[in-house]
Amino acid sequence: MKYDFTTLPDRRGKGSEKWNAMLRAKPDVCPEAVPLSIADMEFKNPPEITEGLREFLKDSVLGYTSPTEAYYQAVISWMKRRKHWTVCREEMTCSPGVIPTLYAGVRAFTRPGDGVLLMTPAYPPFYGAVRENGREVIASTLKEVNGRYEMDFEDIEEKTRPEHVRMLFLCSPHNPTGRAWRREELTKLAEICRKNDLIVMADEIHSDLMMPGVEHVVFATLSEDANRRTITCTAPSKTFNLAGMQTSNIVIADPEMRKQFRRELEVSMGGHLLNILGYEACRIAYEECEEWLGELIQVIWENYLYVKNSFETRMPEVKVMPLEGTYLAWLDFRAAGLSAEEMEKLHVEKAEVFLDEGYIFGEEGRGFERLNLACPRFVLEQSVDRLIRAYRG
């Protein structure tokens, strides 16, 4: 490999939220412990980005900065090249993140008391964006069919029929389950959204992280109607480990919806100018780091296969769900016979392995764990070994 995916960066004492959370949970944690929780990577950033930013800073003035033409073209070219999606510059709005976009979108396009449908288990900020804005969570539980999650189309259609249900959150690929929705599935969903006149908040932040042989389908490309009613949330943050740069690109084709969304950003955030280094990091990533991403995906896939094989051979009662997209493995511990609280205690205190507990994704996640695969293999080997040994006594 050309790039280094074996070195573990030293993140202690540098403000990393996932590391701080681990140390809050267990201040005397063993020195080998590495948190496999929050979705950022335990890898170095692509060297093209760090070196490019170093060069950029030599003669830059760090004042208020708007996106440049080079920035727009880098994003547009990436979407065309990687997703077969033609995006126009005027359709793009910059946002400091997908989570702020979810909150702003709920405020812009629904009223207090309106319903927003989530497919559960769901990414925790989905619940917050709805409830903290005084809207109602309408939950549709994903079905597990032959060891694979599927949308419950009948349930979605029935629950979005009432007039007060105005919006649907789509996570594609799905976090935390790792499902990549097929074109035929998304087409069925798009037809329900058309019939029940739903605005779609499509969180596609993990869409660059598709496993070998799996294709991502942009929801907005399904039809003119889907394009007209969709707010598509994209960012380089998960793909290139740039979450701290707070740079997202939100695509809204409908001019009136775009105007309404930008107005909400003006009111709630005072505008939509971003971090000058975020713009540049995104541009470099999309123009120069495609080879790095290719190697990353292979590392993630091999890490997933390692985890799957380890549990199949050493602790087969734990089921590792199929991974099609994201770098997050979804593990079913329900057959281990412990409550969610007992599992968490065992993982933290005995195994010293720090995962995202399934219950934070809703009741449907109880008994599951989300494990971050974006780390050097030796970290994964040590963590999985401690985890299995903790269960085996």
Short mmCIF file of C-alpha atoms in Angstrom, two decimals:
data_model
loop_
_atom_site.label_atom_id
_atom_site.label_comp_id
_atom_site.label_asym_id
_atom_site.label_seq_id
_atom_site.Cartn_x
_atom_site.Cartn_y
_atom_site.Cartn_z
CA MET A 1 0.00 0.00 0.00
CA LYS A 2 1.12 3.54 -0.71
CA TYR A 3 -0.49 5.02 2.44
CA ASP A 4 0.00 4.37 6.15
CA PHE A 5 -2.98 2.66 7.78
CA THR A 6 -0.92 0.90 10.45
CA THR A 7 0.24 3.79 12.65
CA LEU A 8 -1.99 4.77 15.56
CA PRO A 9 -2.01 8.59 15.95
CA ASP A 10 -1.51 9.88 19.50
CA ARG A 11 -4.80 11.63 20.35
CA ARG A 12 -4.58 11.73 24.15
CA GLY A 13 -4.77 15.24 25.55
CA LYS A 14 -5.61 16.76 22.17
CA GLY A 15 -9.32 17.35 22.68
CA SER A 16 -10.61 14.26 20.85
CA GLU A 17 -14.19 13.80 22.03
CA LYS A 18 -14.14 10.02 21.73
CA TRP A 19 -10.90 9.77 23.70
CA ASN A 20 -12.18 12.19 26.34
CA ALA A 21 -15.38 10.15 26.67
CA MET A 22 -13.37 6.96 27.20
CA LEU A 23 -11.26 8.59 29.90
CA ARG A 24 -14.34 10.00 31.62
CA ALA A 25 -15.85 6.52 31.70
CA LYS A 26 -12.67 4.87 33.02
CA PRO A 27 -9.87 7.26 34.04
CA ASP A 28 -7.51 4.34 34.81
CA VAL A 29 -8.10 2.57 31.50
CA CYS A 30 -5.33 0.26 30.31
CA PRO A 31 -2.76 1.90 28.01
CA GLU A 32 -3.70 -0.40 25.10
CA ALA A 33 -7.32 0.82 25.03
CA VAL A 34 -8.46 2.80 21.99
CA PRO A 35 -12.08 3.98 21.73
CA LEU A 36 -14.00 2.31 18.91
CA SER A 37 -17.03 4.51 19.35
CA ILE A 38 -17.75 7.92 17.77
CA ALA A 39 -17.49 7.88 13.97
CA ASP A 40 -14.13 9.41 13.31
CA MET A 41 -11.02 7.47 12.35
CA GLU A 42 -7.94 6.36 14.25
CA PHE A 43 -5.87 6.93 11.12
CA LYS A 44 -3.66 9.78 9.99
CA ASN A 45 -5.33 12.19 7.61
CA PRO A 46 -4.33 11.86 3.96
CA PRO A 47 -0.86 13.42 3.62
CA GLU A 48 -2.05 15.45 0.62
CA ILE A 49 -4.42 17.30 2.96
CA THR A 50 -1.95 18.02 5.74
CA GLU A 51 0.77 19.05 3.32
CA GLY A 52 -1.65 21.04 1.19
CA LEU A 53 -2.96 22.98 4.18
CA ARG A 54 0.59 23.69 5.30
CA GLU A 55 1.34 25.17 1.88
CA PHE A 56 -1.99 27.05 1.82
CA LEU A 57 -1.23 28.75 5.14
CA LYS A 58 2.03 30.23 3.90
CA ASP A 59 0.37 33.18 2.17
CA SER A 60 -3.28 33.03 3.30
CA VAL A 61 -5.20 35.68 5.21
CA LEU A 62 -7.57 33.91 7.58
CA GLY A 63 -10.50 36.29 7.33
CA TYR A 64 -14.14 35.77 6.40
CA THR A 65 -14.08 33.55 3.35
CA SER A 66 -16.63 32.39 0.78
CA PRO A 67 -16.34 29.26 -1.35
CA THR A 68 -14.10 29.80 -4.37
CA GLU A 69 -14.82 28.67 -7.90
CA ALA A 70 -12.14 26.00 -7.44
CA TYR A 71 -14.00 24.74 -4.36
CA TYR A 72 -17.33 24.48 -6.18
CA GLN A 73 -15.75 22.72 -9.13
CA ALA A 74 -14.00 20.20 -6.87
CA VAL A 75 -17.31 19.28 -5.20
CA ILE A 76 -19.25 19.16 -8.48
CA SER A 77 -16.59 17.01 -10.14
CA TRP A 78 -16.51 14.60 -7.17
CA MET A 79 -20.27 14.10 -7.24
CA LYS A 80 -20.21 13.47 -10.98
CA ARG A 81 -17.21 11.17 -10.88
CA ARG A 82 -18.03 9.15 -7.78
CA LYS A 83 -21.84 9.18 -7.68
CA HIS A 84 -22.90 9.80 -11.31
CA TRP A 85 -24.77 12.84 -10.01
CA THR A 86 -24.87 16.17 -11.83
CA VAL A 87 -24.99 19.00 -9.28
CA CYS A 88 -25.24 22.65 -10.27
CA ARG A 89 -23.35 25.29 -8.33
CA GLU A 90 -26.53 27.24 -7.50
CA GLU A 91 -28.05 24.12 -5.90
CA MET A 92 -25.29 23.97 -3.28
CA THR A 93 -25.41 25.56 0.16
CA CYS A 94 -22.49 25.30 2.56
CA SER A 95 -23.26 24.31 6.14
CA PRO A 96 -21.04 23.77 9.20
CA GLY A 97 -22.24 20.17 9.41
CA VAL A 98 -24.92 17.63 8.64
CA ILE A 99 -26.28 17.71 12.20
CA PRO A 100 -26.90 21.50 12.14
CA THR A 101 -28.48 20.97 8.72
CA LEU A 102 -30.92 18.40 10.11
CA TYR A 103 -31.97 20.82 12.84
CA ALA A 104 -32.28 23.71 10.39
CA GLY A 105 -34.19 21.58 7.89
CA VAL A 106 -36.75 20.53 10.48
CA ARG A 107 -37.34 24.16 11.46
CA ALA A 108 -37.48 25.37 7.86
CA PHE A 109 -39.92 22.82 6.46
CA THR A 110 -42.13 21.70 9.35
CA ARG A 111 -44.15 23.33 12.12
CA PRO A 112 -44.21 22.56 15.87
CA GLY A 113 -46.25 19.44 16.40
CA ASP A 114 -45.62 18.04 12.91
CA GLY A 115 -44.43 14.47 12.54
CA VAL A 116 -41.08 13.39 11.10
CA LEU A 117 -40.58 9.73 10.20
CA LEU A 118 -37.34 7.99 11.21
CA MET A 119 -36.36 4.46 10.28
CA THR A 120 -35.17 2.90 13.53
CA PRO A 121 -32.69 2.10 14.93
CA ALA A 122 -31.58 5.60 13.98
CA TYR A 123 -28.57 7.87 14.32
CA PRO A 124 -29.09 9.66 17.70
CA PRO A 125 -29.06 13.28 16.33
CA PHE A 126 -32.07 12.36 14.18
CA TYR A 127 -34.13 12.07 17.36
CA GLY A 128 -32.69 15.32 18.71
CA ALA A 129 -33.36 17.30 15.54
CA VAL A 130 -37.03 16.32 15.74
CA ARG A 131 -37.79 16.37 19.46
CA GLU A 132 -35.70 19.38 20.43
CA ASN A 133 -37.53 21.42 17.81
CA GLY A 134 -40.92 20.45 19.22
CA ARG A 135 -41.83 17.98 16.48
CA GLU A 136 -43.03 14.39 16.86
CA VAL A 137 -40.86 11.35 16.11
CA ILE A 138 -42.77 8.85 13.96
CA ALA A 139 -40.79 5.61 14.14
CA SER A 140 -40.81 2.88 11.53
CA THR A 141 -38.74 -0.09 12.67
CA LEU A 142 -36.52 -1.70 10.07
CA LYS A 143 -37.34 -5.37 9.54
CA GLU A 144 -34.69 -8.04 9.91
CA VAL A 145 -35.21 -10.51 7.05
CA ASN A 146 -32.79 -13.43 6.67
CA GLY A 147 -30.13 -11.61 8.64
CA ARG A 148 -30.47 -8.36 6.69
CA TYR A 149 -32.34 -5.14 7.43
CA GLU A 150 -35.13 -4.00 5.12
CA MET A 151 -37.51 -1.06 5.07
CA ASP A 152 -41.09 -1.80 6.11
CA PHE A 153 -42.80 -0.07 3.19
CA GLU A 154 -46.35 -0.78 4.34
CA ASP A 155 -45.58 0.67 7.76
CA ILE A 156 -43.86 3.73 6.28
CA GLU A 157 -46.76 4.42 3.94
CA GLU A 158 -49.35 4.06 6.68
CA LYS A 159 -47.47 6.21 9.18
CA THR A 160 -46.76 9.03 6.72
CA ARG A 161 -50.33 9.24 5.43
CA PRO A 162 -51.64 11.62 8.17
CA GLU A 163 -51.47 15.25 7.10
CA HIS A 164 -49.33 16.35 10.05
CA VAL A 165 -46.46 14.00 9.02
CA ARG A 166 -44.48 16.30 6.76
CA MET A 167 -40.94 14.95 6.57
CA LEU A 168 -38.92 11.74 6.31
CA PHE A 169 -35.31 11.27 7.35
CA LEU A 170 -33.38 8.90 5.09
CA CYS A 171 -29.95 7.66 6.17
CA SER A 172 -28.17 6.24 3.11
CA PRO A 173 -26.14 4.14 3.66
CA HIS A 174 -27.85 3.43 6.95
CA ASN A 175 -26.19 4.26 10.25
CA PRO A 176 -25.97 2.15 12.42
CA THR A 177 -26.97 -1.01 10.51
CA GLY A 178 -24.60 -0.65 7.54
CA ARG A 179 -27.29 -1.26 4.90
CA ALA A 180 -26.87 0.27 1.45
CA TRP A 181 -30.31 0.75 -0.03
CA ARG A 182 -30.80 -0.71 -3.49
CA ARG A 183 -32.30 1.31 -6.32
CA GLU A 184 -35.55 -0.65 -6.24
CA GLU A 185 -35.94 -0.03 -2.51
CA LEU A 186 -35.33 3.69 -2.86
CA THR A 187 -37.73 3.84 -5.80
CA LYS A 188 -40.51 2.34 -3.66
CA LEU A 189 -39.70 4.84 -0.92
CA ALA A 190 -39.71 7.72 -3.41
CA GLU A 191 -43.20 6.73 -4.57
CA ILE A 192 -44.47 6.80 -0.97
CA CYS A 193 -42.93 10.24 -0.50
CA ARG A 194 -44.65 11.45 -3.68
CA LYS A 195 -48.05 10.04 -2.67
CA ASN A 196 -47.90 11.43 0.86
CA ASP A 197 -46.12 14.66 -0.13
CA LEU A 198 -43.11 14.27 2.16
CA ILE A 199 -40.00 16.39 2.25
CA VAL A 200 -36.96 14.10 2.40
CA MET A 201 -33.88 14.91 4.47
CA ALA A 202 -31.35 12.53 2.91
CA ASP A 203 -28.27 12.07 5.08
CA GLU A 204 -25.74 10.65 2.60
CA ILE A 205 -22.63 11.56 4.58
CA HIS A 206 -21.27 7.98 4.47
CA SER A 207 -21.99 7.50 0.77
CA ASP A 208 -18.33 7.54 -0.28
CA LEU A 209 -17.65 4.62 2.06
CA MET A 210 -19.24 1.76 0.12
CA MET A 211 -17.84 -1.71 0.53
CA PRO A 212 -16.42 -3.63 -2.48
CA GLY A 213 -19.06 -4.41 -5.09
CA VAL A 214 -21.74 -2.17 -3.54
CA GLU A 215 -23.04 0.94 -5.30
CA HIS A 216 -24.52 4.02 -3.67
CA VAL A 217 -27.66 5.43 -5.28
CA VAL A 218 -28.29 9.13 -4.66
CA PHE A 219 -31.97 9.43 -3.67
CA ALA A 220 -32.40 12.74 -5.51
CA THR A 221 -31.40 11.12 -8.82
CA LEU A 222 -34.32 8.67 -8.85
CA SER A 223 -36.81 11.02 -10.53
CA GLU A 224 -37.63 14.66 -11.08
CA ASP A 225 -40.12 14.46 -8.22
CA ALA A 226 -37.53 12.97 -5.83
CA ASN A 227 -35.05 15.66 -6.84
CA ARG A 228 -37.61 18.40 -6.20
CA ARG A 229 -38.49 17.31 -2.65
CA THR A 230 -35.05 16.28 -1.32
CA ILE A 231 -32.44 18.02 0.81
CA THR A 232 -29.26 15.97 0.26
CA CYS A 233 -26.62 16.22 2.98
CA THR A 234 -23.04 15.52 1.92
CA ALA A 235 -19.63 16.18 3.45
CA PRO A 236 -16.00 15.11 3.19
CA SER A 237 -15.90 14.64 6.97
CA LYS A 238 -16.47 10.88 7.30
CA THR A 239 -14.68 10.04 4.05
CA PHE A 240 -11.42 11.82 4.86
CA ASN A 241 -11.65 12.19 8.67
CA LEU A 242 -12.32 15.94 8.50
CA ALA A 243 -15.17 16.31 11.01
CA GLY A 244 -13.29 18.99 12.91
CA MET A 245 -13.23 21.15 9.77
CA GLN A 246 -17.04 21.54 9.98
CA THR A 247 -17.62 21.67 6.24
CA SER A 248 -20.70 20.20 4.56
CA ASN A 249 -22.31 20.67 1.17
CA ILE A 250 -26.10 20.61 1.12
CA VAL A 251 -27.80 20.15 -2.25
CA ILE A 252 -31.35 21.42 -2.79
CA ALA A 253 -32.61 21.51 -6.37
CA ASP A 254 -35.91 23.31 -5.76
CA PRO A 255 -35.26 27.10 -5.76
CA GLU A 256 -38.00 27.94 -3.26
CA MET A 257 -36.93 25.23 -0.83
CA ARG A 258 -33.32 26.34 -1.18
CA LYS A 259 -34.30 29.93 -0.41
CA GLN A 260 -36.28 28.80 2.63
CA PHE A 261 -33.41 26.69 3.92
CA ARG A 262 -30.85 29.47 3.48
CA ARG A 263 -33.16 31.87 5.30
CA GLU A 264 -33.26 29.46 8.24
CA LEU A 265 -29.46 29.25 8.28
CA GLU A 266 -29.30 33.05 8.34
CA VAL A 267 -31.69 33.20 11.29
CA SER A 268 -30.30 30.33 13.34
CA MET A 269 -26.59 30.51 12.51
CA GLY A 270 -26.07 34.02 11.23
CA GLY A 271 -25.22 32.83 7.73
CA HIS A 272 -23.43 30.01 6.00
CA LEU A 273 -19.80 31.05 5.64
CA LEU A 274 -17.51 28.25 6.83
CA ASN A 275 -14.02 27.68 8.15
CA ILE A 276 -11.47 28.81 5.53
CA LEU A 277 -9.36 25.69 6.18
CA GLY A 278 -12.44 23.52 5.82
CA TYR A 279 -13.01 24.80 2.30
CA GLU A 280 -9.42 24.10 1.35
CA ALA A 281 -9.30 20.67 3.02
CA CYS A 282 -12.45 19.66 1.14
CA ARG A 283 -11.05 20.90 -2.17
CA ILE A 284 -7.79 19.01 -1.69
CA ALA A 285 -9.59 15.85 -0.60
CA TYR A 286 -11.86 15.78 -3.63
CA GLU A 287 -9.10 16.67 -6.09
CA GLU A 288 -6.13 14.72 -4.73
CA CYS A 289 -7.18 11.97 -2.31
CA GLU A 290 -9.15 9.45 -4.35
CA GLU A 291 -6.33 6.90 -4.23
CA TRP A 292 -6.15 7.23 -0.43
CA LEU A 293 -9.89 6.54 -0.23
CA GLY A 294 -9.54 3.43 -2.35
CA GLU A 295 -6.94 2.02 0.03
CA LEU A 296 -9.01 3.04 3.06
CA ILE A 297 -12.07 1.13 1.83
CA GLN A 298 -9.98 -2.02 1.40
CA VAL A 299 -8.62 -1.65 4.95
CA ILE A 300 -12.14 -1.18 6.34
CA TRP A 301 -13.43 -4.22 4.47
CA GLU A 302 -10.57 -6.42 5.69
CA ASN A 303 -11.13 -5.17 9.24
CA TYR A 304 -14.81 -6.05 8.95
CA LEU A 305 -13.98 -9.56 7.74
CA TYR A 306 -11.57 -9.96 10.66
CA VAL A 307 -14.25 -8.99 13.20
CA LYS A 308 -16.86 -11.22 11.53
CA ASN A 309 -14.52 -14.22 11.47
CA SER A 310 -13.37 -13.66 15.06
CA PHE A 311 -16.89 -13.79 16.44
CA GLU A 312 -17.94 -16.67 14.19
CA THR A 313 -15.07 -18.81 15.46
CA ARG A 314 -14.72 -17.68 19.08
CA MET A 315 -18.13 -16.33 20.13
CA PRO A 316 -20.71 -17.45 17.54
CA GLU A 317 -23.70 -16.33 19.61
CA VAL A 318 -22.76 -12.76 18.64
CA LYS A 319 -23.94 -11.98 15.12
CA VAL A 320 -22.03 -9.44 13.03
CA MET A 321 -24.53 -7.89 10.64
CA PRO A 322 -23.62 -7.55 6.94
CA LEU A 323 -21.67 -4.38 6.15
CA GLU A 324 -22.46 -2.67 2.84
CA GLY A 325 -21.61 0.94 3.63
CA THR A 326 -20.01 3.09 6.38
CA TYR A 327 -17.03 1.97 8.50
CA LEU A 328 -19.28 0.96 11.39
CA ALA A 329 -20.00 -2.68 12.24
CA TRP A 330 -23.37 -3.48 13.88
CA LEU A 331 -23.08 -6.38 16.33
CA ASP A 332 -26.02 -8.32 17.80
CA PHE A 333 -25.17 -9.39 21.37
CA ARG A 334 -28.73 -10.29 22.38
CA ALA A 335 -27.98 -14.02 22.55
CA ALA A 336 -25.25 -13.34 25.12
CA GLY A 337 -28.01 -13.12 27.72
CA LEU A 338 -27.14 -9.79 29.32
CA SER A 339 -29.18 -6.62 29.61
CA ALA A 340 -27.92 -3.56 27.75
CA GLU A 341 -26.75 -2.07 31.04
CA GLU A 342 -24.92 -5.27 32.04
CA MET A 343 -23.23 -5.40 28.64
CA GLU A 344 -22.05 -1.82 28.91
CA LYS A 345 -20.62 -2.44 32.37
CA LEU A 346 -18.79 -5.57 31.24
CA HIS A 347 -17.38 -3.85 28.15
CA VAL A 348 -16.12 -0.79 30.03
CA GLU A 349 -14.96 -2.28 33.32
CA LYS A 350 -13.79 -5.77 32.40
CA ALA A 351 -12.96 -5.73 28.68
CA GLU A 352 -11.95 -2.05 28.57
CA VAL A 353 -13.50 -1.82 25.11
CA PHE A 354 -15.45 1.33 24.34
CA LEU A 355 -18.19 1.02 21.73
CA ASP A 356 -21.37 2.92 20.94
CA GLU A 357 -24.10 1.22 22.94
CA GLY A 358 -27.01 0.13 20.80
CA TYR A 359 -29.64 1.76 22.99
CA ILE A 360 -28.49 5.25 21.97
CA PHE A 361 -29.97 4.46 18.55
CA GLY A 362 -33.40 3.83 20.09
CA GLU A 363 -35.13 0.91 21.77
CA GLU A 364 -34.62 -1.22 18.67
CA GLY A 365 -30.87 -0.99 19.29
CA ARG A 366 -30.95 -2.56 22.76
CA GLY A 367 -28.67 -5.56 22.86
CA PHE A 368 -26.59 -4.31 19.92
CA GLU A 369 -23.23 -2.54 19.77
CA ARG A 370 -21.75 -0.30 17.08
CA LEU A 371 -18.04 -0.87 16.51
CA ASN A 372 -15.83 1.59 14.61
CA LEU A 373 -13.65 -0.33 12.12
CA ALA A 374 -11.53 2.69 11.12
CA CYS A 375 -8.42 1.84 13.09
CA PRO A 376 -5.15 -0.05 12.58
CA ARG A 377 -5.58 -3.83 12.56
CA PHE A 378 -3.54 -4.39 15.72
CA VAL A 379 -5.93 -2.11 17.64
CA LEU A 380 -8.88 -4.14 16.41
CA GLU A 381 -7.19 -7.44 17.25
CA GLN A 382 -6.41 -6.35 20.81
CA SER A 383 -9.90 -4.93 21.37
CA VAL A 384 -11.80 -7.93 20.00
CA ASP A 385 -9.60 -10.31 21.99
CA ARG A 386 -10.23 -8.42 25.25
CA LEU A 387 -13.94 -8.30 24.51
CA ILE A 388 -14.33 -12.01 23.81
CA ARG A 389 -12.13 -13.02 26.75
CA ALA A 390 -14.27 -10.86 29.05
CA TYR A 391 -17.35 -12.88 28.06
CA ARG A 392 -15.56 -16.20 28.25
CA GLY A 393 -14.48 -15.56 31.84
#
